[in-house]
Amino acid sequence: MSSPLKTALVIGFLMFLLQFVVGAIVGRFFLGLLIATGGALWLGYQVYQTEKSYRSW
């Protein structure tokens, strides 16, 4: 059974890669990097909170 933090990190990293690739394709490398970092951190945090709440039941 994986920990909530590990799940959040994996999903956040995958989201970061996806958004970074999309940002790079658009051509704004630095902007894509910023959006990818912010999106990955936000999504990772949401997943972490959700996992924690499910495990507290």
Short mmCIF file of C-alpha atoms in Angstrom, two decimals:
data_model
loop_
_atom_site.label_atom_id
_atom_site.label_comp_id
_atom_site.label_asym_id
_atom_site.label_seq_id
_atom_site.Cartn_x
_atom_site.Cartn_y
_atom_site.Cartn_z
CA MET A 1 0.00 0.00 0.00
CA SER A 2 1.52 3.30 -1.06
CA SER A 3 1.60 6.39 1.09
CA PRO A 4 -0.45 9.48 0.20
CA LEU A 5 2.73 11.52 -0.23
CA LYS A 6 4.22 9.02 -2.70
CA THR A 7 1.02 8.98 -4.75
CA ALA A 8 0.91 12.78 -4.80
CA LEU A 9 4.55 13.01 -5.90
CA VAL A 10 4.10 10.53 -8.75
CA ILE A 11 0.95 12.21 -10.07
CA GLY A 12 2.48 15.66 -9.63
CA PHE A 13 5.61 14.62 -11.55
CA LEU A 14 3.60 13.13 -14.41
CA MET A 15 1.48 16.29 -14.60
CA PHE A 16 4.66 18.39 -14.59
CA LEU A 17 6.07 16.44 -17.55
CA LEU A 18 2.83 16.71 -19.51
CA GLN A 19 2.46 20.44 -18.95
CA PHE A 20 6.15 21.06 -19.62
CA VAL A 21 5.98 19.28 -22.98
CA VAL A 22 2.86 21.23 -23.95
CA GLY A 23 4.53 24.49 -22.87
CA ALA A 24 7.65 23.68 -24.87
CA ILE A 25 5.60 22.85 -27.98
CA VAL A 26 3.83 26.20 -27.70
CA GLY A 27 7.29 27.75 -27.76
CA ARG A 28 7.35 29.68 -24.51
CA PHE A 29 9.88 27.56 -22.66
CA PHE A 30 10.12 29.62 -19.46
CA LEU A 31 6.38 30.25 -19.24
CA GLY A 32 5.72 26.55 -19.83
CA LEU A 33 8.12 25.68 -17.03
CA LEU A 34 6.37 28.05 -14.61
CA ILE A 35 2.90 26.78 -15.51
CA ALA A 36 4.04 23.16 -15.27
CA THR A 37 5.62 23.69 -11.85
CA GLY A 38 2.58 25.48 -10.47
CA GLY A 39 0.15 22.97 -11.92
CA ALA A 40 2.12 19.99 -10.63
CA LEU A 41 2.40 21.45 -7.13
CA TRP A 42 -1.31 22.26 -7.01
CA LEU A 43 -2.39 18.86 -8.32
CA GLY A 44 0.03 17.03 -6.04
CA TYR A 45 -1.34 18.91 -3.04
CA GLN A 46 -4.93 18.11 -4.01
CA VAL A 47 -4.13 14.40 -4.41
CA TYR A 48 -2.28 14.38 -1.08
CA GLN A 49 -5.25 15.94 0.75
CA THR A 50 -7.68 13.52 -0.91
CA GLU A 51 -5.56 10.48 -0.06
CA LYS A 52 -5.19 11.65 3.53
CA SER A 53 -8.93 12.12 3.94
CA TYR A 54 -9.67 8.66 2.49
CA ARG A 55 -7.16 7.01 4.81
CA SER A 56 -8.58 8.72 7.89
CA TRP A 57 -11.87 6.83 7.51
#
